[in-house]
mmCIF file of C-alpha atoms in Angstrom:
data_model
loop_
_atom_site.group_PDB
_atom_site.id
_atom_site.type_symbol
_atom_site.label_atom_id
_atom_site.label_comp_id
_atom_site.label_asym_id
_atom_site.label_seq_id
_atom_site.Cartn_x
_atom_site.Cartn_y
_atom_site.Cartn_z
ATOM 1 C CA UNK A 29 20.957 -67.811 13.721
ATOM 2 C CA UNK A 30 17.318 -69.019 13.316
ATOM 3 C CA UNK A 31 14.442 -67.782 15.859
ATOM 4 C CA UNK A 32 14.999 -71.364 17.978
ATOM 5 C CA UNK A 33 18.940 -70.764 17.772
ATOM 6 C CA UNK A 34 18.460 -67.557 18.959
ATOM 7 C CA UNK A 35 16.139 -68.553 22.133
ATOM 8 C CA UNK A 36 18.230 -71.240 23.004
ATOM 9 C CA UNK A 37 21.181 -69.002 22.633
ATOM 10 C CA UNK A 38 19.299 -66.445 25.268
ATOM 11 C CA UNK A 39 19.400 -69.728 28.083
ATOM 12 C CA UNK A 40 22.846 -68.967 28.244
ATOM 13 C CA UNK A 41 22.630 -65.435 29.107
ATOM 14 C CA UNK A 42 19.904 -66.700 31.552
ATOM 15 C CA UNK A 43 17.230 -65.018 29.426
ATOM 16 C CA UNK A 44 14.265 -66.223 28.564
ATOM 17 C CA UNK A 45 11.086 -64.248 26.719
ATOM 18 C CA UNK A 46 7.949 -64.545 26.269
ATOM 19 C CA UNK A 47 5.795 -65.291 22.964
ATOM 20 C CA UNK A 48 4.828 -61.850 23.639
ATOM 21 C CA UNK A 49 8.250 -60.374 23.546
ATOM 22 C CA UNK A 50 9.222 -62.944 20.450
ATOM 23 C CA UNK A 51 6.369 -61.601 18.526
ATOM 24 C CA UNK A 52 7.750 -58.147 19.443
ATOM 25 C CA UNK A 53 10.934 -58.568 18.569
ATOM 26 C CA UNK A 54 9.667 -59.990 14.882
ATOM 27 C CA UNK A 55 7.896 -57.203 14.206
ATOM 28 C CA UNK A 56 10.800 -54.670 15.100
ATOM 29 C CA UNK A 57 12.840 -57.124 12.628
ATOM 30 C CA UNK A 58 10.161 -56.169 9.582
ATOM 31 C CA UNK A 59 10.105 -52.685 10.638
ATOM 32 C CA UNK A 60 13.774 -52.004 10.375
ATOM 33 C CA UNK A 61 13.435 -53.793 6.893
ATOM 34 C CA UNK A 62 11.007 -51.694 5.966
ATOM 35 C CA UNK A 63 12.131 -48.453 7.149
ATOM 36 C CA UNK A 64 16.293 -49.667 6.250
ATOM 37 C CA UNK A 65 14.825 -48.857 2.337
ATOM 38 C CA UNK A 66 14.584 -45.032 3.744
ATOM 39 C CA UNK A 67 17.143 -44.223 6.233
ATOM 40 C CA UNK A 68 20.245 -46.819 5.282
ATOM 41 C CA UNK A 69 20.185 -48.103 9.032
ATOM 42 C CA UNK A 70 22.260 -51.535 8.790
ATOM 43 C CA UNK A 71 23.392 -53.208 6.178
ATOM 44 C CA UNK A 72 22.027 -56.045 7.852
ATOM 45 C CA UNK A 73 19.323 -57.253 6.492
ATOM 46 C CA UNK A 74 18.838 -61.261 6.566
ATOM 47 C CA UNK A 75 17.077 -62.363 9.239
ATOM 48 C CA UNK A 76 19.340 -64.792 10.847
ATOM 49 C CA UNK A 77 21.680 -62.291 10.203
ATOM 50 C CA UNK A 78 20.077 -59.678 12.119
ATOM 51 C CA UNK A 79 18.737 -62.154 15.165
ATOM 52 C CA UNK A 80 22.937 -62.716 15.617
ATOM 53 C CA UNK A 81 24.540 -59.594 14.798
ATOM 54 C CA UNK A 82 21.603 -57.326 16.312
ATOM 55 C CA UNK A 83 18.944 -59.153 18.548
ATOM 56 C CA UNK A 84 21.539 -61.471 20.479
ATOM 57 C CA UNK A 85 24.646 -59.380 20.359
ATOM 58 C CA UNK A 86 22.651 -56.243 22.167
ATOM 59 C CA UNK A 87 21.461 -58.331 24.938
ATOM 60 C CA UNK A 88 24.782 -59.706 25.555
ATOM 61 C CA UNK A 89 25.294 -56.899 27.663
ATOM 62 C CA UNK A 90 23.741 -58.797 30.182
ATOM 63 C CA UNK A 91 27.240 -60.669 30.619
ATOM 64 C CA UNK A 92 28.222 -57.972 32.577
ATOM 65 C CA UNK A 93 25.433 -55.941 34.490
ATOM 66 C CA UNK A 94 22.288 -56.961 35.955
ATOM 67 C CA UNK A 95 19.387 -55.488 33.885
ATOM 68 C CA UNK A 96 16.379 -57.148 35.808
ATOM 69 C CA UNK A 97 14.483 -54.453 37.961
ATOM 70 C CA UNK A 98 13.413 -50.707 37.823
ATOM 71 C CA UNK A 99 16.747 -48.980 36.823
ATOM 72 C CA UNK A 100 17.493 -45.954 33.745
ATOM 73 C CA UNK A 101 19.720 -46.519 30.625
ATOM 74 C CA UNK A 102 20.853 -44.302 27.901
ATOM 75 C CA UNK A 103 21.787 -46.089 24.721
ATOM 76 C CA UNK A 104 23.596 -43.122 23.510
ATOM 77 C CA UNK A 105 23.841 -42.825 19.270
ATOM 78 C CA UNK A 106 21.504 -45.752 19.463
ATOM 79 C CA UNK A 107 20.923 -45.386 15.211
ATOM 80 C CA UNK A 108 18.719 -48.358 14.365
ATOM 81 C CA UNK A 109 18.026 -48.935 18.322
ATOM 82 C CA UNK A 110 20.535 -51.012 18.975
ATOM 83 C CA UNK A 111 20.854 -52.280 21.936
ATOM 84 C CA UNK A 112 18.228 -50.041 23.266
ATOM 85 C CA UNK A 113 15.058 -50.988 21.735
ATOM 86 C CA UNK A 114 16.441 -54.762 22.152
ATOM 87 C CA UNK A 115 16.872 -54.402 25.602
ATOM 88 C CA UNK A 116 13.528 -52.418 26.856
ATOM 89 C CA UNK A 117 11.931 -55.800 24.980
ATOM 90 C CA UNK A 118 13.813 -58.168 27.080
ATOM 91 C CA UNK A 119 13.766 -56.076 30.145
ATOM 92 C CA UNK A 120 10.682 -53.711 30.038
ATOM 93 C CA UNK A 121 11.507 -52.561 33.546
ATOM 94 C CA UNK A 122 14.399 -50.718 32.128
ATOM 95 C CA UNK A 123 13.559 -47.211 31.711
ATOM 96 C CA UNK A 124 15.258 -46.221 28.443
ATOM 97 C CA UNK A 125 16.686 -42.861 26.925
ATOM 98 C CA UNK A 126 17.951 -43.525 23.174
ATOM 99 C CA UNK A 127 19.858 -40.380 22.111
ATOM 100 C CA UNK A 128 20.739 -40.105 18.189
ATOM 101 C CA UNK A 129 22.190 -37.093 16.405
ATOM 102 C CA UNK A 130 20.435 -37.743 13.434
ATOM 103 C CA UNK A 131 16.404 -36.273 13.064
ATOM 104 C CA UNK A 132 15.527 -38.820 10.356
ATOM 105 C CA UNK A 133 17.070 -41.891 13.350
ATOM 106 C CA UNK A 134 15.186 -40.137 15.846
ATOM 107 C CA UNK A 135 11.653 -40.399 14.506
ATOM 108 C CA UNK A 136 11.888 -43.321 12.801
ATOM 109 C CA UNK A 137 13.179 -44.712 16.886
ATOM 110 C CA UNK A 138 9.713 -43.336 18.398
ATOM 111 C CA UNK A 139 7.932 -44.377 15.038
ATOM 112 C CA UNK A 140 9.825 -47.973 16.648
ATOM 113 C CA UNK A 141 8.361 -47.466 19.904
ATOM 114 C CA UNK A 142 4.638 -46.427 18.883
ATOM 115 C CA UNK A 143 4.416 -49.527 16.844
ATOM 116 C CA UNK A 144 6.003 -52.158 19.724
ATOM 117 C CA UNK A 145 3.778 -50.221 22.582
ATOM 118 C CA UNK A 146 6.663 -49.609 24.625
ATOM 119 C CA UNK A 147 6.537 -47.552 27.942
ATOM 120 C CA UNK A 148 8.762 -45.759 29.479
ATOM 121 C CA UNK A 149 11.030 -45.527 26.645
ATOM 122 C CA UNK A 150 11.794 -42.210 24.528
ATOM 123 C CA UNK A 151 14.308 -41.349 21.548
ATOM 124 C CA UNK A 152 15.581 -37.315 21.583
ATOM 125 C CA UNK A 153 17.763 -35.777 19.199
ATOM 126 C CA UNK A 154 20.849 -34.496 20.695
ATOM 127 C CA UNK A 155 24.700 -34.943 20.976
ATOM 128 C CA UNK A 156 25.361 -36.925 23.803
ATOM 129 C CA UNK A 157 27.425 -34.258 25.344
ATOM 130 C CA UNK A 158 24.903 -31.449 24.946
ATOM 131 C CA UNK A 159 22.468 -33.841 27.434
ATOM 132 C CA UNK A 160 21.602 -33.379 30.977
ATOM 133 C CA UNK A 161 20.940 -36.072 33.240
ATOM 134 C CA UNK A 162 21.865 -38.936 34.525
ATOM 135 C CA UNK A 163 21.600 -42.830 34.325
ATOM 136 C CA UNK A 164 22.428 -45.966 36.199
ATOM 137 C CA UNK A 165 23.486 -47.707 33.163
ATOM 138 C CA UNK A 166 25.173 -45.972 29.610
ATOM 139 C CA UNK A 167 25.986 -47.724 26.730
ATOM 140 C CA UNK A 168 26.881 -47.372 23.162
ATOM 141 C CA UNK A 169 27.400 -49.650 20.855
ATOM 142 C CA UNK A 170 29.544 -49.468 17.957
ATOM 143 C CA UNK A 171 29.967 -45.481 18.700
ATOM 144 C CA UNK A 172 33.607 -43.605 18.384
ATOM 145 C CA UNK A 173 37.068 -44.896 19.888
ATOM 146 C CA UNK A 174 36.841 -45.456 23.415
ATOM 147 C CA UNK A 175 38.949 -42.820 24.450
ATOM 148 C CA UNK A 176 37.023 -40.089 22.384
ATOM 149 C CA UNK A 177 33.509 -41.634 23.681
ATOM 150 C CA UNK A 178 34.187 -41.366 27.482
ATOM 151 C CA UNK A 179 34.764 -37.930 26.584
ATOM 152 C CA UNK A 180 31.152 -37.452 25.782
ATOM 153 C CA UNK A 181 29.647 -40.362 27.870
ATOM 154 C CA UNK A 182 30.746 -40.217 30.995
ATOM 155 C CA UNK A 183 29.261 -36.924 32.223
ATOM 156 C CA UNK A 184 25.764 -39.085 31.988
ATOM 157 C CA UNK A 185 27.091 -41.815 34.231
ATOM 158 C CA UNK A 186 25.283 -41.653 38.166
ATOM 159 C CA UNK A 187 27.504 -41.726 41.017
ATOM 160 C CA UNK A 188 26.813 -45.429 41.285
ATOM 161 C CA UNK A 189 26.334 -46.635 37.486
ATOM 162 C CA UNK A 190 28.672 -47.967 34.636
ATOM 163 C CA UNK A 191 28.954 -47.190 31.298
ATOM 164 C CA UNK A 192 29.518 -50.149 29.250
ATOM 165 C CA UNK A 193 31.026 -49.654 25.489
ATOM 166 C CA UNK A 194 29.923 -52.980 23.371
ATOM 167 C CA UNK A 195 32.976 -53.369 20.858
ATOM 168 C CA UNK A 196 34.768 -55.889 18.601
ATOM 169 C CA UNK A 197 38.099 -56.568 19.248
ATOM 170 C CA UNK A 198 39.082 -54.025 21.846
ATOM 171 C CA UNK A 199 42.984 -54.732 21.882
ATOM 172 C CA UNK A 200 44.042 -52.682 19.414
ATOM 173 C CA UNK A 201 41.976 -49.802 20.881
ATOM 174 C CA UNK A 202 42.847 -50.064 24.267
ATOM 175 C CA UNK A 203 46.632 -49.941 24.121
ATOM 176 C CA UNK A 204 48.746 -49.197 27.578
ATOM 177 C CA UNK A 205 48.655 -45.420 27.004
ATOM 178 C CA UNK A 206 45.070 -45.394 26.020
ATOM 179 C CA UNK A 207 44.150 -47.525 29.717
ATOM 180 C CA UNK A 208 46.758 -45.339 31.514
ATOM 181 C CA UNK A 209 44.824 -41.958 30.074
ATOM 182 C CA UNK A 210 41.187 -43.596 31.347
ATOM 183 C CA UNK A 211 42.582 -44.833 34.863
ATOM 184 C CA UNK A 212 43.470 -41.387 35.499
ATOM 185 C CA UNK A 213 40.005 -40.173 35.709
ATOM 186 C CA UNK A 214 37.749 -43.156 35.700
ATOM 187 C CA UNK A 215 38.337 -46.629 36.497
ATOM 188 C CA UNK A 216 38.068 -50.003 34.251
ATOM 189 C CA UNK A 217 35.870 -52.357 36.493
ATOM 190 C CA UNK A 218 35.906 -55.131 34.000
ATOM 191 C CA UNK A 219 36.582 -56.197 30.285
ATOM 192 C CA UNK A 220 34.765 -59.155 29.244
ATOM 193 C CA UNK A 221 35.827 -60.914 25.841
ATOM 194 C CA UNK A 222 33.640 -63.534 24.234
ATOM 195 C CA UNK A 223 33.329 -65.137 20.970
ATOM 196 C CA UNK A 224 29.745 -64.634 19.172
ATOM 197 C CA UNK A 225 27.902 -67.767 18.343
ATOM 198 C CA UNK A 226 27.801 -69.445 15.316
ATOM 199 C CA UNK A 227 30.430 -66.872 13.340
ATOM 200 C CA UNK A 228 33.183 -66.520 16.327
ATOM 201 C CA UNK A 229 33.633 -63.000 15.747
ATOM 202 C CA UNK A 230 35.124 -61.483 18.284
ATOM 203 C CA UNK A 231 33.477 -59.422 21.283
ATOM 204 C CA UNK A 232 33.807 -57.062 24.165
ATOM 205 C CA UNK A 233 32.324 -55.309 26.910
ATOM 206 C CA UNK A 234 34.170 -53.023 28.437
ATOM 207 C CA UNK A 235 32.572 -51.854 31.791
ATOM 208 C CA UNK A 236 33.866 -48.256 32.919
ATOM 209 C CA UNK A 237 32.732 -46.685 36.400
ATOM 210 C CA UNK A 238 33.627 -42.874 38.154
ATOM 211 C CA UNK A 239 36.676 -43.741 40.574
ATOM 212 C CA UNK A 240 34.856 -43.132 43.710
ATOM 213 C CA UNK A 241 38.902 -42.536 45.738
#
């Protein structure tokens, strides 16, 4: 996916950024090359590669939630920052909490956010479980089965927010057993399945709220 590709891509998802935001996102691109020669964060590297598989796959979440407006996320074991740091460029109202168990993820994430001059954005080391607080929106992406993750997720979901798991091909995860297990404590407000551009590989959001009966 080329940088035009990729913007036209983003009229889909009714998004549309700024030069500002572009030039942003570029730069994070040549950090995460640079600093991918340290820590091993994606074996990702081309460019188109990385605008498809990184860039427009984390703001696909969009699909499902509205992320316009003054509202908290936690992008929990956000690694390279994906979707976080994605997201607080495309929506800088979003007030963003990326939580890594990793040290070396962790400053390299803030090293992220110094150079971009994000606000209202942080990166703490900690297990997801082992945090306190609460968000309107939770997401990981590519983290754990799902059934294991709400384990550790859910506890950080407000009474009124969603946590949204951004996966591959979710029907081998989410067998009847494995649905049956989350209805009982939680409920599934929506699975949406898409195809990624260009490649066709296979996508899903699965959207996950407290059952408020």
């Amino acid at each position: 996916m080329t940088k035009d590709e990729f913007v036209l891509a983003l009229k889909n998802l009714n998004i549309f950024l700024t030069e500002t935001q572009l030039e942003q996102l570029n730069k994070f691109y040549l950090l995460l090359i640079d600093w991918n020669q340290k820590l091993n964060l994606t074996r990702i590297t081309e460019e188109k590669d990385v605008y498809l598989k990184h860039f427009y796959d984390s703001l696909t979440l969009s699909k499902v939630i509205d992320l316009k407006g003054r509202k908290t996320l936690c992008d929990v074991g956000s690694g390279a920052g994906f979707p976080g740091i994605v997201l607080k460029i495309a929506f800088p109202d979003l007030e963003i909490t990326l939580l890594d168990s990793l040290n070396k993820r962790v400053v390299y994430l803030n090293e992220i956010i110094k150079q971009l001059n994000l606000d209202n954005i942080k990166a703490v080391h900690i297990r997801a479980e082992n945090y306190q607080d609460t968000f309107d929106i939770v997401t990981a992406r590519a983290v754990a089965n799902l059934s294991k993750l709400l384990d550790y997720t859910m506890h950080l979901v407000n009474g009124t927010g969603s946590f949204i798991a951004m996966k591959g091909n979710i029907e081998e995860e989410l067998t009847m057993s494995v649905k049956n297990k989350i209805e009982r404590k939680y409920r599934i407000k929506k699975i949406e399945k898409f195809l990624l551009p260009y490649e066709n590989s296979i996508r899903s959001l699965v959207v996950i709220e407290h059952n408020k009966s």
